[in-house]
Short mmCIF file of C-alpha atoms and ligand atoms in Angstrom, two decimals:
data_model
loop_
_atom_site.label_atom_id
_atom_site.label_comp_id
_atom_site.label_asym_id
_atom_site.label_seq_id
_atom_site.Cartn_x
_atom_site.Cartn_y
_atom_site.Cartn_z
CA MET A 1 -16.26 5.19 22.16
CA ASN A 2 -17.16 3.88 18.96
CA ILE A 3 -14.59 1.70 17.33
CA LEU A 4 -14.08 0.13 13.91
CA VAL A 5 -11.90 -2.92 13.38
CA LEU A 6 -10.89 -3.55 9.75
CA GLY A 7 -10.47 -7.13 8.50
CA SER A 8 -12.12 -10.42 8.37
CA GLY A 9 -9.75 -12.92 9.84
CA GLY A 10 -9.01 -14.81 13.23
CA ARG A 11 -6.71 -11.96 14.20
CA GLU A 12 -9.42 -9.35 13.76
CA HIS A 13 -11.81 -11.43 15.63
CA ALA A 14 -9.61 -11.91 18.46
CA LEU A 15 -9.20 -8.03 18.30
CA ALA A 16 -12.79 -7.41 18.43
CA TRP A 17 -13.28 -9.81 21.32
CA ALA A 18 -10.62 -8.10 23.54
CA ILE A 19 -11.96 -4.65 22.70
CA LEU A 20 -15.42 -5.66 23.84
CA GLN A 21 -13.79 -6.91 27.18
CA ASN A 22 -13.06 -3.12 27.78
CA PRO A 23 -16.12 -0.88 29.12
CA LYS A 24 -14.75 1.90 27.24
CA CYS A 25 -16.17 0.37 24.08
CA ASP A 26 -19.79 1.51 23.44
CA ARG A 27 -20.21 0.31 20.01
CA LEU A 28 -18.13 -1.84 17.91
CA ILE A 29 -18.33 -2.53 14.14
CA CYS A 30 -16.21 -5.03 12.13
CA ALA A 31 -15.54 -4.48 8.32
CA PRO A 32 -16.16 -6.80 6.64
CA GLY A 33 -16.04 -9.14 9.58
CA ASN A 34 -17.09 -12.81 9.55
CA ALA A 35 -19.58 -15.14 11.35
CA GLY A 36 -17.63 -14.83 14.47
CA MET A 37 -17.66 -11.17 14.50
CA GLU A 38 -21.24 -11.13 13.54
CA ALA A 39 -22.27 -12.77 16.53
CA LEU A 40 -20.45 -10.09 18.91
CA ALA A 41 -20.72 -6.85 16.89
CA GLU A 42 -22.21 -5.15 13.93
CA CYS A 43 -20.49 -5.71 10.55
CA ALA A 44 -20.30 -3.41 7.68
CA ASP A 45 -19.31 -4.35 4.06
CA LEU A 46 -16.42 -1.75 3.28
CA ASP A 47 -13.66 -1.99 0.94
CA ILE A 48 -11.14 -1.72 3.60
CA CYS A 49 -8.22 -0.64 1.14
CA ASP A 50 -10.07 2.42 0.25
CA GLY A 51 -9.13 5.24 2.54
CA GLY A 52 -11.67 7.43 1.10
CA GLN A 53 -14.48 5.06 1.76
CA VAL A 54 -13.21 4.04 5.19
CA VAL A 55 -12.96 7.75 6.39
CA GLU A 56 -16.55 8.44 4.93
CA PHE A 57 -17.83 5.56 6.90
CA CYS A 58 -16.22 6.70 10.02
CA SER A 59 -17.65 10.23 9.58
CA ASP A 60 -21.14 8.83 9.03
CA ASN A 61 -21.06 6.63 12.08
CA ALA A 62 -19.17 8.90 14.51
CA ILE A 63 -16.24 6.36 14.85
CA ASP A 64 -13.69 7.63 17.39
CA PHE A 65 -11.03 4.95 16.78
CA VAL A 66 -9.94 2.62 14.00
CA VAL A 67 -8.04 -0.64 14.65
CA ILE A 68 -6.47 -1.81 11.32
CA GLY A 69 -5.65 -5.75 11.41
CA PRO A 70 -4.24 -6.83 8.03
CA GLU A 71 -1.22 -5.34 6.01
CA ALA A 72 -3.16 -4.53 2.79
CA PRO A 73 -4.99 -1.46 4.04
CA LEU A 74 -1.64 -0.23 5.77
CA ALA A 75 0.23 -0.65 2.49
CA ALA A 76 -2.68 1.24 0.74
CA GLY A 77 -2.41 4.10 3.02
CA VAL A 78 -5.68 3.62 4.84
CA ALA A 79 -4.02 4.90 8.16
CA ASP A 80 -2.86 8.06 6.47
CA ALA A 81 -6.24 8.84 5.27
CA LEU A 82 -7.68 8.41 8.70
CA ARG A 83 -5.11 10.52 10.54
CA ALA A 84 -5.50 13.37 7.69
CA ALA A 85 -9.16 13.35 8.58
CA GLY A 86 -8.52 13.58 12.33
CA ILE A 87 -9.53 10.10 13.26
CA ALA A 88 -7.58 8.27 15.82
CA CYS A 89 -6.04 5.16 14.25
CA PHE A 90 -3.94 1.98 15.26
CA GLY A 91 -1.53 1.24 12.54
CA PRO A 92 1.39 2.59 10.63
CA SER A 93 1.73 4.78 7.62
CA ALA A 94 2.02 3.51 4.32
CA ALA A 95 5.57 4.98 4.45
CA ALA A 96 6.39 3.14 7.89
CA ALA A 97 4.40 -0.11 6.77
CA ARG A 98 7.32 -0.41 4.12
CA LEU A 99 9.09 -2.20 7.07
CA GLU A 100 6.80 -5.04 6.09
CA ALA A 101 6.03 -4.34 2.45
CA SER A 102 9.66 -3.90 1.13
CA LYS A 103 12.22 -6.38 2.31
CA ALA A 104 15.25 -4.37 0.75
CA PHE A 105 13.95 -1.31 2.70
CA THR A 106 14.19 -3.10 5.93
CA LYS A 107 17.60 -4.56 5.37
CA GLU A 108 18.91 -0.92 4.39
CA ILE A 109 17.43 0.52 7.48
CA CYS A 110 19.05 -2.51 9.71
CA ALA A 111 22.42 -1.73 7.98
CA ALA A 112 21.92 1.82 8.69
CA VAL A 113 21.90 1.11 12.45
CA ASN A 114 23.94 -2.12 12.66
CA ALA A 115 21.05 -3.97 13.90
CA PRO A 116 21.84 -7.85 13.84
CA THR A 117 20.26 -9.50 10.75
CA ALA A 118 21.25 -11.97 8.05
CA GLY A 119 23.97 -10.62 5.56
CA TYR A 120 22.26 -9.75 2.37
CA ALA A 121 22.54 -8.27 -1.24
CA HIS A 122 19.69 -6.44 -3.24
CA PHE A 123 19.40 -7.26 -7.18
CA THR A 124 17.30 -6.04 -9.88
CA ASP A 125 18.94 -8.12 -12.40
CA ALA A 126 18.90 -11.98 -12.56
CA GLN A 127 22.51 -12.15 -14.10
CA ALA A 128 24.15 -10.24 -11.05
CA ALA A 129 22.11 -12.42 -8.63
CA ARG A 130 23.11 -15.59 -10.04
CA ALA A 131 26.96 -14.61 -9.83
CA TYR A 132 26.23 -13.75 -6.17
CA ILE A 133 24.74 -17.10 -5.49
CA ARG A 134 27.94 -18.70 -6.89
CA GLU A 135 30.12 -16.53 -5.03
CA GLN A 136 28.24 -17.19 -1.64
CA GLY A 137 27.06 -20.88 -1.92
CA ALA A 138 24.16 -22.77 -0.55
CA PRO A 139 22.31 -22.96 1.54
CA ILE A 140 20.95 -19.44 0.78
CA VAL A 141 17.54 -17.42 1.03
CA ILE A 142 15.91 -15.79 -2.05
CA LYS A 143 13.13 -13.24 -1.34
CA ALA A 144 10.96 -11.29 -3.66
CA ASP A 145 11.22 -7.65 -2.38
CA GLY A 146 7.46 -6.91 -2.00
CA LEU A 147 4.52 -8.32 -0.44
CA ALA A 148 3.67 -11.83 -1.68
CA ALA A 149 1.30 -13.09 0.78
CA GLY A 150 4.00 -15.23 2.64
CA LYS A 151 4.97 -16.92 -0.30
CA GLY A 152 7.89 -14.88 -1.59
CA VAL A 153 10.57 -16.50 0.40
CA ILE A 154 12.53 -19.48 -1.14
CA ILE A 155 15.08 -21.40 1.10
CA ALA A 156 17.35 -23.05 -1.19
CA MET A 157 19.37 -25.87 0.15
CA THR A 158 21.45 -26.01 -3.02
CA GLU A 159 22.87 -23.44 -5.62
CA ALA A 160 20.84 -25.22 -8.44
CA GLU A 161 17.62 -24.55 -6.29
CA ALA A 162 18.84 -20.76 -5.67
CA GLU A 163 19.31 -20.14 -9.40
CA ALA A 164 15.98 -21.72 -10.00
CA ALA A 165 14.23 -19.46 -7.54
CA ILE A 166 16.06 -16.49 -9.35
CA ASP A 167 14.54 -17.69 -12.58
CA LEU A 168 11.02 -17.88 -10.96
CA MET A 169 11.34 -14.54 -9.58
CA PHE A 170 12.58 -12.54 -12.45
CA GLY A 171 10.34 -14.81 -14.69
CA GLY A 172 7.30 -12.84 -13.13
CA GLU A 173 6.02 -15.69 -10.78
CA PHE A 174 5.51 -13.13 -7.95
CA GLY A 175 4.39 -10.19 -10.32
CA ALA A 176 5.75 -6.65 -9.33
CA ALA A 177 6.80 -8.07 -5.97
CA GLY A 178 9.54 -10.11 -7.53
CA ALA A 179 10.99 -7.50 -9.98
CA GLU A 180 13.47 -6.86 -7.26
CA VAL A 181 14.91 -9.70 -5.09
CA VAL A 182 16.95 -9.78 -1.84
CA ILE A 183 19.42 -12.42 -1.49
CA GLU A 184 20.24 -13.55 2.33
CA GLU A 185 22.51 -15.45 4.40
CA PHE A 186 20.73 -18.51 5.70
CA MET A 187 20.32 -18.08 9.49
CA GLU A 188 20.17 -21.38 11.56
CA GLY A 189 18.25 -21.29 15.07
CA GLU A 190 14.89 -21.46 16.53
CA GLU A 191 12.26 -18.87 15.18
CA ALA A 192 10.25 -16.78 17.53
CA SER A 193 7.74 -13.86 17.28
CA PHE A 194 8.33 -10.53 19.38
CA PHE A 195 5.19 -8.08 19.64
CA VAL A 196 6.28 -4.39 20.48
CA LEU A 197 3.85 -1.32 20.65
CA VAL A 198 5.39 1.80 19.26
CA ASP A 199 3.77 5.42 19.29
CA GLY A 200 6.39 6.88 17.42
CA ASN A 201 8.85 7.51 20.22
CA THR A 202 8.21 4.91 22.95
CA CYS A 203 8.42 1.20 22.56
CA LEU A 204 6.63 -1.19 24.70
CA ALA A 205 6.97 -5.10 24.55
CA ILE A 206 3.64 -6.65 24.74
CA GLY A 207 4.41 -10.41 24.19
CA THR A 208 6.07 -13.19 22.53
CA ALA A 209 4.73 -16.19 20.82
CA GLN A 210 5.78 -18.99 18.29
CA ASP A 211 3.58 -20.24 15.45
CA HIS A 212 3.67 -23.49 13.27
CA LYS A 213 3.99 -22.58 9.56
CA ARG A 214 3.89 -26.02 8.20
CA VAL A 215 0.62 -27.69 7.29
CA GLY A 216 1.57 -31.12 8.76
CA ASP A 217 2.33 -32.60 12.22
CA GLY A 218 6.10 -32.42 13.04
CA ASP A 219 6.36 -29.47 11.09
CA THR A 220 6.08 -31.17 7.73
CA GLY A 221 4.46 -30.24 4.29
CA PRO A 222 4.06 -26.96 2.61
CA ASN A 223 4.20 -23.55 4.39
CA THR A 224 0.82 -21.99 5.48
CA GLY A 225 -0.26 -18.72 7.04
CA GLY A 226 0.19 -20.51 10.50
CA MET A 227 -1.51 -23.45 11.73
CA GLY A 228 -1.43 -22.59 15.44
CA ALA A 229 0.63 -20.74 17.92
CA TYR A 230 1.14 -20.30 21.54
CA SER A 231 2.44 -17.56 23.90
CA PRO A 232 4.69 -16.97 25.79
CA ALA A 233 7.65 -18.36 23.65
CA PRO A 234 10.00 -19.91 26.07
CA VAL A 235 12.92 -19.50 23.72
CA LEU A 236 12.47 -15.75 23.88
CA THR A 237 13.72 -15.36 27.51
CA ASN A 238 13.79 -11.81 29.13
CA ALA A 239 17.36 -11.68 28.48
CA ILE A 240 16.95 -12.20 24.91
CA ALA A 241 14.08 -9.84 24.55
CA GLU A 242 15.86 -7.10 26.30
CA ALA A 243 18.84 -7.48 24.04
CA ALA A 244 16.62 -7.50 20.97
CA MET A 245 14.92 -4.07 22.23
CA ALA A 246 18.52 -2.54 22.76
CA GLN A 247 20.15 -3.93 19.41
CA ILE A 248 17.17 -4.16 16.96
CA ILE A 249 13.83 -2.65 17.92
CA HIS A 250 14.99 0.80 19.47
CA PRO A 251 17.50 1.57 16.93
CA THR A 252 15.33 0.76 14.06
CA MET A 253 12.22 2.81 15.42
CA ALA A 254 14.54 5.84 16.13
CA GLU A 255 16.00 5.60 12.45
CA MET A 256 12.51 5.40 10.99
CA ALA A 257 11.62 8.67 13.20
CA ARG A 258 14.93 10.35 11.99
CA ARG A 259 13.85 9.54 8.36
CA GLY A 260 10.71 11.35 9.01
CA MET A 261 8.45 8.30 9.05
CA PRO A 262 7.98 7.48 12.70
CA TYR A 263 6.21 4.10 13.42
CA GLN A 264 3.01 3.82 15.14
CA GLY A 265 1.01 0.68 15.64
CA VAL A 266 2.32 -3.07 16.47
CA LEU A 267 5.76 -3.99 15.26
CA TYR A 268 5.86 -7.91 14.79
CA ALA A 269 9.59 -8.71 14.76
CA GLY A 270 10.46 -12.37 13.62
CA LEU A 271 13.68 -13.38 15.36
CA MET A 272 16.08 -16.21 14.82
CA ILE A 273 17.54 -17.16 18.14
CA LYS A 274 20.83 -19.14 18.55
CA ASP A 275 23.27 -19.58 21.29
CA GLY A 276 21.21 -16.92 23.36
CA GLN A 277 21.29 -14.21 20.39
CA ALA A 278 18.55 -13.02 18.49
CA ARG A 279 19.03 -11.77 14.78
CA LEU A 280 15.98 -10.10 12.95
CA VAL A 281 14.46 -12.36 10.20
CA GLU A 282 11.53 -9.92 9.29
CA TYR A 283 9.31 -7.16 10.35
CA ASN A 284 5.66 -7.06 9.90
CA ALA A 285 3.50 -4.06 10.45
CA ARG A 286 0.71 -5.92 12.17
CA PHE A 287 -0.17 -8.54 14.62
CA GLY A 288 0.58 -12.21 13.54
CA ASP A 289 -2.31 -14.33 12.58
CA PRO A 290 -2.75 -16.67 14.64
CA GLU A 291 -0.09 -15.21 17.01
CA CYS A 292 -2.87 -12.37 17.75
CA GLN A 293 -5.33 -14.92 19.03
CA VAL A 294 -3.07 -16.14 21.90
CA LEU A 295 -1.83 -12.72 22.61
CA MET A 296 -5.50 -11.23 22.89
CA LEU A 297 -6.77 -14.18 25.11
CA ARG A 298 -3.88 -13.37 27.56
CA LEU A 299 -4.11 -9.32 27.30
CA GLY A 300 -8.02 -9.32 27.49
CA GLY A 301 -9.47 -5.75 27.77
CA GLN A 302 -6.23 -3.84 28.20
CA ALA A 303 -5.42 -4.33 24.64
CA LEU A 304 -7.70 -1.57 24.06
CA ASP A 305 -6.12 0.60 26.37
CA LEU A 306 -2.79 -0.33 25.20
CA MET A 307 -3.63 0.53 21.30
CA LEU A 308 -5.47 3.76 22.34
CA ALA A 309 -2.36 4.91 24.13
CA CYS A 310 -0.13 3.77 21.10
CA ALA A 311 -2.42 5.94 18.69
CA GLU A 312 -2.34 8.89 21.02
CA GLY A 313 1.27 8.90 21.76
CA ARG A 314 0.98 7.89 25.55
CA LEU A 315 2.75 4.68 25.52
CA GLN A 316 5.50 6.05 28.04
CA LYS A 317 2.83 6.01 30.84
CA MET A 318 1.71 2.42 30.18
CA ALA A 319 2.68 -0.85 31.44
CA VAL A 320 1.27 -4.27 30.44
CA ASN A 321 -0.25 -6.35 33.19
CA TRP A 322 1.26 -9.72 32.90
CA ALA A 323 -0.58 -12.69 34.09
CA GLU A 324 1.53 -15.98 34.72
CA ASP A 325 -0.24 -17.81 32.00
CA HIS A 326 -0.02 -19.53 28.77
CA ALA A 327 -2.53 -19.50 25.67
CA LEU A 328 -2.34 -21.90 22.89
CA CYS A 329 -4.39 -21.82 19.48
CA VAL A 330 -5.00 -24.61 17.14
CA VAL A 331 -6.04 -23.56 13.85
CA MET A 332 -8.81 -25.75 11.99
CA ALA A 333 -8.53 -25.51 8.26
CA ALA A 334 -10.39 -26.55 5.10
CA GLN A 335 -9.45 -29.96 3.67
CA GLY A 336 -6.86 -29.27 0.82
CA TYR A 337 -5.53 -26.07 2.54
CA PRO A 338 -2.91 -24.53 1.61
CA GLY A 339 -3.79 -25.89 -1.83
CA ALA A 340 -7.23 -25.88 -3.38
CA TYR A 341 -10.17 -26.35 -1.02
CA ALA A 342 -13.98 -26.09 -1.00
CA LYS A 343 -16.10 -23.52 0.59
CA GLY A 344 -19.59 -23.80 1.91
CA SER A 345 -19.55 -26.99 4.39
CA GLU A 346 -21.34 -26.61 7.60
CA ILE A 347 -19.47 -26.46 10.73
CA LYS A 348 -21.55 -28.04 13.58
CA GLY A 349 -20.71 -28.25 17.64
CA LEU A 350 -19.72 -24.75 18.01
CA GLU A 351 -22.27 -24.20 20.77
CA ALA A 352 -20.76 -27.15 22.82
CA CYS A 353 -17.65 -25.06 23.05
CA PRO A 354 -17.15 -22.90 26.05
CA GLU A 355 -16.73 -19.21 25.52
CA ASP A 356 -15.08 -17.36 28.70
CA SER A 357 -11.91 -15.62 29.52
CA ALA A 358 -10.01 -18.87 29.06
CA HIS A 359 -11.67 -20.75 26.08
CA MET A 360 -12.63 -18.93 22.73
CA VAL A 361 -13.32 -20.22 19.24
CA PHE A 362 -12.03 -17.45 16.90
CA HIS A 363 -13.45 -17.48 13.46
CA ALA A 364 -11.47 -16.63 10.30
CA GLY A 365 -13.07 -17.80 7.13
CA THR A 366 -16.61 -18.36 8.17
CA LYS A 367 -19.84 -17.16 6.79
CA ALA A 368 -23.31 -17.21 8.86
CA GLN A 369 -26.38 -18.29 6.76
CA ALA A 370 -29.83 -18.99 8.05
CA GLY A 371 -28.49 -19.65 11.36
CA ARG A 372 -25.85 -21.88 10.36
CA VAL A 373 -21.90 -21.67 10.34
CA LEU A 374 -20.43 -22.24 6.93
CA ALA A 375 -16.70 -22.57 5.98
CA ASN A 376 -15.71 -19.75 3.95
CA GLY A 377 -11.87 -19.76 3.44
CA GLY A 378 -8.65 -21.95 4.02
CA ARG A 379 -8.03 -21.33 7.48
CA VAL A 380 -11.48 -21.21 9.22
CA LEU A 381 -11.22 -21.55 13.13
CA GLY A 382 -8.76 -20.77 15.80
CA ILE A 383 -9.77 -22.75 18.72
CA THR A 384 -7.98 -20.71 21.57
CA ALA A 385 -7.47 -21.61 25.14
CA ARG A 386 -5.39 -20.30 28.28
CA GLY A 387 -4.09 -22.03 31.28
CA ALA A 388 -1.73 -21.78 34.12
CA THR A 389 0.63 -23.92 32.24
CA LEU A 390 1.07 -24.59 28.49
CA ALA A 391 0.10 -28.19 28.78
CA GLU A 392 -3.15 -27.21 30.42
CA ALA A 393 -3.81 -24.54 27.70
CA GLN A 394 -3.08 -27.23 25.03
CA ALA A 395 -5.29 -29.79 26.69
CA ARG A 396 -8.31 -27.19 26.92
CA ALA A 397 -7.70 -26.26 23.19
CA TYR A 398 -7.85 -29.69 21.88
CA GLY A 399 -10.69 -30.56 24.13
CA MET A 400 -12.72 -27.84 22.28
CA VAL A 401 -11.35 -29.00 18.84
CA ASP A 402 -12.67 -32.43 19.90
CA ARG A 403 -16.32 -31.05 20.33
CA ILE A 404 -16.25 -29.42 16.86
CA ASP A 405 -18.17 -31.47 14.13
CA TRP A 406 -16.96 -30.63 10.84
CA PRO A 407 -15.77 -33.47 8.63
CA ASP A 408 -14.42 -31.04 5.92
CA GLY A 409 -11.68 -29.44 8.10
CA PHE A 410 -8.59 -30.80 9.70
CA CYS A 411 -5.98 -29.50 12.23
CA ARG A 412 -2.36 -30.34 13.52
CA ARG A 413 -2.52 -32.52 16.64
CA ASP A 414 0.94 -31.17 17.99
CA ILE A 415 0.77 -27.53 18.29
CA GLY A 416 3.09 -26.26 20.87
CA TRP A 417 5.36 -29.53 20.81
CA ARG A 418 8.44 -27.50 20.68
CA ALA A 419 7.83 -25.79 23.94
CA LEU A 420 6.52 -28.89 25.77
P1 AMP B 501 9.74 -13.78 5.81
O1 AMP B 501 8.63 -13.70 4.70
O2 AMP B 501 11.00 -12.95 5.48
O3 AMP B 501 9.59 -14.00 7.08
O4 AMP B 501 10.31 -15.39 5.49
C1 AMP B 501 9.44 -16.53 5.66
C2 AMP B 501 10.21 -17.56 6.61
O5 AMP B 501 11.38 -18.17 5.97
C3 AMP B 501 10.70 -17.09 7.78
O6 AMP B 501 9.70 -16.88 8.89
C4 AMP B 501 11.69 -18.08 8.18
O7 AMP B 501 11.34 -19.32 8.69
C5 AMP B 501 12.43 -18.34 6.88
N1 AMP B 501 13.46 -17.36 6.45
C6 AMP B 501 13.55 -16.09 6.20
N2 AMP B 501 14.58 -15.64 6.05
C7 AMP B 501 15.48 -16.39 6.64
C8 AMP B 501 16.84 -16.44 6.57
N3 AMP B 501 17.69 -15.46 6.30
N4 AMP B 501 17.37 -17.57 7.25
C9 AMP B 501 16.77 -18.58 7.52
N5 AMP B 501 15.21 -18.72 7.34
C10 AMP B 501 14.85 -17.52 6.88
N1 LIG B 502 1.39 -16.31 11.48
C1 LIG B 502 2.38 -15.59 10.66
C2 LIG B 502 2.10 -14.40 10.11
O1 LIG B 502 1.01 -13.68 10.56
O2 LIG B 502 2.78 -13.59 9.41
#
């Protein structure tokens, strides 16, 4: 079978790596890809948000199955274009991807089925939003409605901070994403990520993870796309996962189907856990990055069978083959990230890192040039390892980090601390 993976991050390198573990894959193309994906597959220069171009490329290359990594092509309707052309694809329609693309939409679906989540109100007018904040008090959470590359959420500890956030959002800081604002109750607890495959009808939980969003050790400093992750997440016990399936995932997926927009793909639920109860923080319509790296290292080649079953409506007959293992990913980023950073520095020492079923260096922002690997983004490498315990996975991952010779990069030294 010929498979196309869309995206160029660490998440997509991990997906490509797992797909290649499965003998069903004859030919793999990644678009646009990065230096890591170039080392294991063909790469093609495509505008991955242009559904027409992706469909044409699939026809020209006899592609049987497309795996969509990031949210932008989902929101742009690339899955719809592929399905309309009769090409199997893993990823929700643009209508279903609104679970990530519109926070107000998700809150409304949750309210319709009584799924536990933070109380909220939705505003298109700054004055009414300010009045609501005064009524509710702080802490309170202000969110731009649309996609804002993970930066559209402000946790206001005081009313003054909340009102400043309102001014910022209605002042156009987030463009069209901020023209509508959701104001939410602040939820306390420990956050974890829950990954569920959905084929329109059946939901199958495939794993849990936790990521580290802050740039600095001890979870300090500004937010990032994620500086590391580990799986499983001990805080998300089986009992909590079962309750989250029954109270949150199943009802919202049934409501999506009832409204004529059945969800197909991976649903990533961010859960806030307190006193043994989970509440929904947000949905994402894709795998997390770097959570995908740890999930793929644990799932290996079965990930392709699961994604195919998801795309073909066969999930009911599938089960996940769990191993009693743990995986941990340390992200190496360019100095300066998440602020301004330079591109083009050389990364050495990669060949000194083992690459096998327990150790992988997943590439994110990298570029191959004349046999050298150059940094080409903010988050650059996801050093990922598996072990019988989380401590073993952590020791293996940092053992690889220490072999990498890249003075222009940095990483956190404490990934996994909460669970260890
Ligand atoms: P979101 O983009 O909705 O995931 O928000 C980004 C991050 O903000 C989440 O991962 C949480 O850490 C935090 N957050 C969002 N909503 C809330 C809430 N209602 N209460 C507490 N923290 C929240
Ligand atoms: N690591 C968080 C995300 O992918 O949204």
